[in-house]
PDB file of C-alpha atoms in Angstrom:
ATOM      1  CA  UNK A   1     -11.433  15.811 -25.291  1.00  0.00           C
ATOM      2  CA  UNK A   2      -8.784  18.431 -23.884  1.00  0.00           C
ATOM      3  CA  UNK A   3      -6.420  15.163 -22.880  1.00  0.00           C
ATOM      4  CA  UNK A   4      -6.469  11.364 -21.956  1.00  0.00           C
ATOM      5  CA  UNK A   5      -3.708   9.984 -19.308  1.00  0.00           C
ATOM      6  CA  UNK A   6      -2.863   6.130 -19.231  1.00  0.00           C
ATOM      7  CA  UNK A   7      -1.631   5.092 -15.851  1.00  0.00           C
ATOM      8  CA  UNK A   8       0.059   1.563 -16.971  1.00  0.00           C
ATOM      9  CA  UNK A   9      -1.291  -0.381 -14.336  1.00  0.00           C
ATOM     10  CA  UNK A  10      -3.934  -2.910 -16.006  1.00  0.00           C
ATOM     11  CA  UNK A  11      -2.442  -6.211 -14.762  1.00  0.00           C
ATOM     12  CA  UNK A  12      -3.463  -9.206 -14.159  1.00  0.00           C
ATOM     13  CA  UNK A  13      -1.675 -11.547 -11.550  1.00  0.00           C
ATOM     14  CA  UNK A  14      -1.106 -15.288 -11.451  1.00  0.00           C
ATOM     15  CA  UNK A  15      -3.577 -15.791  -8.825  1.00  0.00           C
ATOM     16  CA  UNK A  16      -6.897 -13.551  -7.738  1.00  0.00           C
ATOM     17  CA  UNK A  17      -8.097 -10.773  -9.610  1.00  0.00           C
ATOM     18  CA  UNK A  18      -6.983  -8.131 -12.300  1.00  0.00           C
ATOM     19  CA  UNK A  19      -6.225  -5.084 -11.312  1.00  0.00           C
ATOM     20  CA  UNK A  20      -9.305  -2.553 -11.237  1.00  0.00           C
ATOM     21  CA  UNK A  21      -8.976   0.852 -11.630  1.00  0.00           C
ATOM     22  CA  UNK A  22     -11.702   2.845  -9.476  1.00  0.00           C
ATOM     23  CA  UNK A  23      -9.899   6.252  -8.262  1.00  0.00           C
ATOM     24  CA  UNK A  24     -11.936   9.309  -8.064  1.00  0.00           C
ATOM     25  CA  UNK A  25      -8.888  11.843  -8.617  1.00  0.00           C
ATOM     26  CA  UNK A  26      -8.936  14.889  -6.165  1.00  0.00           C
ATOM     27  CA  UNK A  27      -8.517  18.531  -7.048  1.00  0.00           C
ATOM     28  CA  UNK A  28      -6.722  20.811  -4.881  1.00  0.00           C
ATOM     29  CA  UNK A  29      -4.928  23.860  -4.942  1.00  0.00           C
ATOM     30  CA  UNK A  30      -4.295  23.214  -8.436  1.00  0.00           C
ATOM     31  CA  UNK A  31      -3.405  19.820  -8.699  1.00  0.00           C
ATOM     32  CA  UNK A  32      -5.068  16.669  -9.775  1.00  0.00           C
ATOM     33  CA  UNK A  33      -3.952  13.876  -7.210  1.00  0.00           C
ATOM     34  CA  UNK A  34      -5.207   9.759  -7.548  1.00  0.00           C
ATOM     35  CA  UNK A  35      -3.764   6.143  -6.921  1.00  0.00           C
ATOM     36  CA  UNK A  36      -3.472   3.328  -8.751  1.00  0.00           C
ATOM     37  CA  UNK A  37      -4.519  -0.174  -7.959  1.00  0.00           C
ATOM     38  CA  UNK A  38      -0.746  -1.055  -8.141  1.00  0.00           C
ATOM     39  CA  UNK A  39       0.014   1.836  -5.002  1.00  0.00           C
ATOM     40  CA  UNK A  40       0.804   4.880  -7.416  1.00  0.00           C
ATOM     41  CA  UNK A  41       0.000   8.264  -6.624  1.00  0.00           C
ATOM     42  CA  UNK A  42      -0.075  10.345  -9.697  1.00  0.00           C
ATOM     43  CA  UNK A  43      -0.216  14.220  -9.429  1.00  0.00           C
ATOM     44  CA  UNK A  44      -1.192  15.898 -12.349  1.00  0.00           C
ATOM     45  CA  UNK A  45      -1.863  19.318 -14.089  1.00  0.00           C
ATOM     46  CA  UNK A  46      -5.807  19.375 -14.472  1.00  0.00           C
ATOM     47  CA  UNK A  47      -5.249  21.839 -17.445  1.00  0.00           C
ATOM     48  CA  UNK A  48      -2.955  20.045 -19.450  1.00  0.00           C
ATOM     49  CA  UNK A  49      -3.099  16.473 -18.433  1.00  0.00           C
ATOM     50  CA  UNK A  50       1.192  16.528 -17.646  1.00  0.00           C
ATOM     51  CA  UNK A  51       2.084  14.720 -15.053  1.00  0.00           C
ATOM     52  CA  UNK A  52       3.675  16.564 -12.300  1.00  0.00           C
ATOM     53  CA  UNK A  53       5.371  13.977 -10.063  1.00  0.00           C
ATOM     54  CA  UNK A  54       4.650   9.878  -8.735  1.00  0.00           C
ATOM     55  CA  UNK A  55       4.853   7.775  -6.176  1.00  0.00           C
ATOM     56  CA  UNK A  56       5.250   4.056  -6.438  1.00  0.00           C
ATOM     57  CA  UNK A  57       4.508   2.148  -3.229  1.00  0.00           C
ATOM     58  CA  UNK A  58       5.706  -1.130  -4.887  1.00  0.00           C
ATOM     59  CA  UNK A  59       2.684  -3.074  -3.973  1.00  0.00           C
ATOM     60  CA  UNK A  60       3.662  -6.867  -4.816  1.00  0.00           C
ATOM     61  CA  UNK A  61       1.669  -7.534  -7.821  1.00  0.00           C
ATOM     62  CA  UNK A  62       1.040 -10.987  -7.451  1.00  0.00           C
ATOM     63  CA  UNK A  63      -0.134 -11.578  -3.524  1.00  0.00           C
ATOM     64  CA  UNK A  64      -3.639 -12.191  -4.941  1.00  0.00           C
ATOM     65  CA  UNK A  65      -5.829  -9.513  -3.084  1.00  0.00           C
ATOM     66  CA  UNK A  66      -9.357 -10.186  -2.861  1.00  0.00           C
ATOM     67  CA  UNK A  67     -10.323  -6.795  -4.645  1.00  0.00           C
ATOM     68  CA  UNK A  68      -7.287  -5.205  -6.748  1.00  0.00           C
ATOM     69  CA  UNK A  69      -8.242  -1.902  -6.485  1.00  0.00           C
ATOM     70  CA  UNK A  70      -8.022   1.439  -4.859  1.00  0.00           C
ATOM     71  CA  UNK A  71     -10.346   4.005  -4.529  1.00  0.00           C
ATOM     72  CA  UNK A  72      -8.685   7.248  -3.923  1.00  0.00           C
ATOM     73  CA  UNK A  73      -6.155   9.593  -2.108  1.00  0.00           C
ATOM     74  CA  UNK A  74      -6.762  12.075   0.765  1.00  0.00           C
ATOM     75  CA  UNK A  75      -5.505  15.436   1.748  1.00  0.00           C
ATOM     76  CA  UNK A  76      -4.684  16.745   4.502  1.00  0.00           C
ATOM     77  CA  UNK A  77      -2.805  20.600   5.359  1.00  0.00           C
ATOM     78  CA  UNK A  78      -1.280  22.090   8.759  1.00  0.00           C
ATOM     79  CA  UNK A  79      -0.169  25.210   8.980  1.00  0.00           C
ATOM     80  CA  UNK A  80       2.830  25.161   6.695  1.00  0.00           C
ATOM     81  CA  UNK A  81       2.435  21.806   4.524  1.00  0.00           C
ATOM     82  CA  UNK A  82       0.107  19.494   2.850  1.00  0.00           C
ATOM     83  CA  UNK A  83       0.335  15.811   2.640  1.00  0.00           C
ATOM     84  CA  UNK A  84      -1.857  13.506   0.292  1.00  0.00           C
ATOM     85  CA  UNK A  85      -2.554  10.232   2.544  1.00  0.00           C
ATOM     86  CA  UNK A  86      -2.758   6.699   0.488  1.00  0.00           C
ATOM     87  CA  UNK A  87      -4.082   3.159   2.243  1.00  0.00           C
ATOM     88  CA  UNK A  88      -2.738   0.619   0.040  1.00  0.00           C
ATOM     89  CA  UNK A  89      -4.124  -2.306  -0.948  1.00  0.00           C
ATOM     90  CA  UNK A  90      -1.600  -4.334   0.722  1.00  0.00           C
ATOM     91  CA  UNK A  91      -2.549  -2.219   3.972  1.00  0.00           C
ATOM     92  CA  UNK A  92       0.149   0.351   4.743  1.00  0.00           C
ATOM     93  CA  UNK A  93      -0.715   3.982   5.166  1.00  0.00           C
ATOM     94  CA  UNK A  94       1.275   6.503   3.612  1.00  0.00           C
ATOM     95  CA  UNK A  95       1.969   9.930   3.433  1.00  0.00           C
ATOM     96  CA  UNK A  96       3.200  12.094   0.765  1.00  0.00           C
ATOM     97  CA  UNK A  97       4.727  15.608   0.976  1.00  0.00           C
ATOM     98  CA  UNK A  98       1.944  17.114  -2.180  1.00  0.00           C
ATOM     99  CA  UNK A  99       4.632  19.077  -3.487  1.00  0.00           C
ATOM    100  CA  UNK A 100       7.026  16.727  -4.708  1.00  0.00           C
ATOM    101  CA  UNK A 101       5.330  13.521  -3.795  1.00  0.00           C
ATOM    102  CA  UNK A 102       8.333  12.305  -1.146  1.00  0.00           C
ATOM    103  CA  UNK A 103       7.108   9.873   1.490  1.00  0.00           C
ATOM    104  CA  UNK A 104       7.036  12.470   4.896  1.00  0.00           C
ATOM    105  CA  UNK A 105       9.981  11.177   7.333  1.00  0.00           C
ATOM    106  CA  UNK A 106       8.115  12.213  10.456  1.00  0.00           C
ATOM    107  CA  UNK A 107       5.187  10.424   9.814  1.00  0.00           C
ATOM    108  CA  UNK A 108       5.145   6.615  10.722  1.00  0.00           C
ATOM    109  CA  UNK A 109       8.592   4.794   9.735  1.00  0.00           C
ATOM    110  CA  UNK A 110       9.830   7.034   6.969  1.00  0.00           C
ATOM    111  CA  UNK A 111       6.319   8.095   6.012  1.00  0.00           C
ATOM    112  CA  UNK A 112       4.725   4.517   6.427  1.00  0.00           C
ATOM    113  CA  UNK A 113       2.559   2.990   8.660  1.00  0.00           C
ATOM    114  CA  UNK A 114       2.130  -0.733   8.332  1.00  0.00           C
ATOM    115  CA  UNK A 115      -1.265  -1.425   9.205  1.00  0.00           C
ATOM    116  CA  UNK A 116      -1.493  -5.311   9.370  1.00  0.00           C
ATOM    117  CA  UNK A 117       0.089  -4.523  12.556  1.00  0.00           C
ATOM    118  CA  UNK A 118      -1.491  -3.936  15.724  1.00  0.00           C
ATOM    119  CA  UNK A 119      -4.518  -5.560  15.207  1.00  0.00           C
ATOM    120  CA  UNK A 120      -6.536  -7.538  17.820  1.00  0.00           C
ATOM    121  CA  UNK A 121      -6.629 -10.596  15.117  1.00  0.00           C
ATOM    122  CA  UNK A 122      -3.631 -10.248  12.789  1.00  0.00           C
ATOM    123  CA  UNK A 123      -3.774 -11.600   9.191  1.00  0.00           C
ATOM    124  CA  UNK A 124      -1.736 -14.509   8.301  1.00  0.00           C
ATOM    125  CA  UNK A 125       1.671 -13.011   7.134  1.00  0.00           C
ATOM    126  CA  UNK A 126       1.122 -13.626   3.638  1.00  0.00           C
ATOM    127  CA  UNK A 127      -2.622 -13.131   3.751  1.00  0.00           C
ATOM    128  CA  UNK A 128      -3.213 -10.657   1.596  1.00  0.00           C
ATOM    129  CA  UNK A 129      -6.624 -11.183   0.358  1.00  0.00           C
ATOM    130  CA  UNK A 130      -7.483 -11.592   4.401  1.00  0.00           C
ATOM    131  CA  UNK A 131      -6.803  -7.891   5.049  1.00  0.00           C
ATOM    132  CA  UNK A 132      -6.335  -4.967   2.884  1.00  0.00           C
ATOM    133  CA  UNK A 133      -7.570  -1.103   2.198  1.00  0.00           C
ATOM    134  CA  UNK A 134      -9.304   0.057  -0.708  1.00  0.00           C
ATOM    135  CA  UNK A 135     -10.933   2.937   0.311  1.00  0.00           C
ATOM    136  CA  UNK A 136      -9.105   6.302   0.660  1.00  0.00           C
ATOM    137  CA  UNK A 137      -8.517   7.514   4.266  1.00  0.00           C
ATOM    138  CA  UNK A 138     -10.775   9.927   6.574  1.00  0.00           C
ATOM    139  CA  UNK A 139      -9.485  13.195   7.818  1.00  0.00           C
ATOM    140  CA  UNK A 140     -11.285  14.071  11.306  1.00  0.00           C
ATOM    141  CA  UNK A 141      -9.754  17.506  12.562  1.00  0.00           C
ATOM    142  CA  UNK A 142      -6.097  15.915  12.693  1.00  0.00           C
ATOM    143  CA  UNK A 143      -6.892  12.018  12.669  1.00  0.00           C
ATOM    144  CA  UNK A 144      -6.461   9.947   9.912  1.00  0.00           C
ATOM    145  CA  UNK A 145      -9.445   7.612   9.941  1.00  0.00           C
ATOM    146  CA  UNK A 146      -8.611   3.783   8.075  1.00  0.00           C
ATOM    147  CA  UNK A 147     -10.989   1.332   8.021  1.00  0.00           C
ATOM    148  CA  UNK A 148     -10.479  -2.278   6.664  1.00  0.00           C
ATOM    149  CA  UNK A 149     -11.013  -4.699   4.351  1.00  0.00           C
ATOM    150  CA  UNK A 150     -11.239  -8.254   5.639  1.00  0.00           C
ATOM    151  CA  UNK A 151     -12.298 -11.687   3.696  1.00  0.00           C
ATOM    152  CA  UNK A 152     -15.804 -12.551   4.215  1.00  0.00           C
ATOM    153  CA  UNK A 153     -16.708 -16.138   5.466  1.00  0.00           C
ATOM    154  CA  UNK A 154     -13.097 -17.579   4.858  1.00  0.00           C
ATOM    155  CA  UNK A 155     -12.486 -18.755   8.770  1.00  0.00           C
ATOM    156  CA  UNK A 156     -13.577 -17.879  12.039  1.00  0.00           C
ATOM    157  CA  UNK A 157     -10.009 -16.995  12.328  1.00  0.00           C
ATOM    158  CA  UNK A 158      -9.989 -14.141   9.648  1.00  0.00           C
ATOM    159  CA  UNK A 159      -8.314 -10.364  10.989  1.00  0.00           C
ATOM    160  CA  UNK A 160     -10.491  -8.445  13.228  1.00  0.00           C
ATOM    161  CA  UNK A 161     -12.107  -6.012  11.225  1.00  0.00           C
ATOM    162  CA  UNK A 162     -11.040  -2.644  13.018  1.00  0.00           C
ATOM    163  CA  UNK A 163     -11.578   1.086  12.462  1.00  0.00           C
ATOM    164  CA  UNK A 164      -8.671   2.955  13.455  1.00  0.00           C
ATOM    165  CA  UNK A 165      -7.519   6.659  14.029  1.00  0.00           C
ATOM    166  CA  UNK A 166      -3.960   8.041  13.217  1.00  0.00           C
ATOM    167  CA  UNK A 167      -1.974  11.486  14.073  1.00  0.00           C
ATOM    168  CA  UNK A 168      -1.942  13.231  10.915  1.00  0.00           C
ATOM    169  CA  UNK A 169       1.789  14.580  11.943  1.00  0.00           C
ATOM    170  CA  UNK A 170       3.023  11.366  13.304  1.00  0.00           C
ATOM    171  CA  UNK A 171       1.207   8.754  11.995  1.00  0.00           C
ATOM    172  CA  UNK A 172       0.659   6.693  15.758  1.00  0.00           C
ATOM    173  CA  UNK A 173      -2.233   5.103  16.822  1.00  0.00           C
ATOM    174  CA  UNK A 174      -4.587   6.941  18.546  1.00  0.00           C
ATOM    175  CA  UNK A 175      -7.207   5.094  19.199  1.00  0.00           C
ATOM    176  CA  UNK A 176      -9.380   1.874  17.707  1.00  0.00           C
ATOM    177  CA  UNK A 177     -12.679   0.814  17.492  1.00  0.00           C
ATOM    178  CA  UNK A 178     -13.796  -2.894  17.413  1.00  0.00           C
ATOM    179  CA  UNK A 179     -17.684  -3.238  15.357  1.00  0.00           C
ATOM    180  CA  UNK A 180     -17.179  -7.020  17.784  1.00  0.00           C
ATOM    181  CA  UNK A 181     -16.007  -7.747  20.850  1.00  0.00           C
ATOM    182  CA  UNK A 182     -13.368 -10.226  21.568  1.00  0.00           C
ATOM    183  CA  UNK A 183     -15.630 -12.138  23.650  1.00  0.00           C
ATOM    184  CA  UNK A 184     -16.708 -15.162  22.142  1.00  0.00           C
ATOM    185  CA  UNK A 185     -19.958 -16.139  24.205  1.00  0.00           C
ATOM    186  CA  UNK A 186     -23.088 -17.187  22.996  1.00  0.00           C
ATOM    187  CA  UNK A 187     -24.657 -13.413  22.248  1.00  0.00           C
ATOM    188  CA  UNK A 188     -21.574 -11.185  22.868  1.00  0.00           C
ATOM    189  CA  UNK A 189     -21.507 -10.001  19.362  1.00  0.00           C
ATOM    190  CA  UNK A 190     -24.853  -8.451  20.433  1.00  0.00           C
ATOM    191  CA  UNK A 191     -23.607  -6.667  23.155  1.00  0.00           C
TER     192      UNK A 191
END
């Protein structure tokens, strides 16, 4: 084994489940980059194992989320930077300068995009197990592509389940996609 690195973030809350940890790390230009259940992005030398900078989103640790984990980090590169993108569990998108790891001021507020906003059915405020990311964003061209990750069977009022598409430079909305419509008729779901 040429090296072993411990992120720290096996927890297990009060309420709903333990943290899992289920990141495929990424490899570019050099760098290992991943996330942590617990909203960490790690960057690390690939040869050596050293860690090279973090990130801590603060996710609250004991909101109980319906599944404590996350998946992955993106990338994304214009012309004269490259960001790594991060859905957290607690469902803000954020992006990172890949250099240093600094949330990128032009993007969203400060870097963030709160994405429990905005939504045709909005989670409860503190509904965290209602809505929440997992998976790592898409990159289309210049979109950032976030789906969602929405309690099954709970209510007929649970979040709309939407698919939506960010400016990679900006972070605003520029379009969304509903797998339902809103209407509520007998058969519309089918339509």
């Amino acid at each position: 084994m040429a090296w072993t690195f411990h992120t720290g973030d096996a927890y297990q809350p009060r309420h709903g489940r333990a943290t899992a940890f289920e990141a495929t790390p990424i490899y570019v230009e050099g760098t290992l980059y991943f996330a942590t259940p617990l909203g960490r992005v790690i960057a690390l030398d690939p040869v050596t194992g050293k860690q090279l900078w973090t990130y801590d989103a603060k996710v609250p640790r004991d909101a109980g989320y319906g599944d404590f984990a996350n998946r992955g980090v993106s990338t994304w590169k214009s012309a004269n930077e490259r960001r790594i993108l991060l859905a957290t569990v607690d469902a803000r998108l954020i992006a990172l300068d890949a250099s240093n790891g600094k949330p990128v001021v032009s993007f969203g507020d400060n870097g963030i995009v709160n994405l429990r906003q905005g939504l045709r059915i909005p989670p409860r405020p503190n509904g965290f197990a209602d809505y929440e990311e997992t998976s790592p964003p898409a990159l289309a061209g210049n979109t950032v592509v976030v789906g969602s990750g929405v309690a099954d069977n709970g209510s007929v009022t649970q979040p709309s389940g939407e698919v939506r598409g960010y400016d990679a430079r900006t972070g605003k909305l520029r379009w969304t996609w509903h797998p339902l419509t809103g209407d509520q008729a007998p058969g519309a779901a089918n339509t």
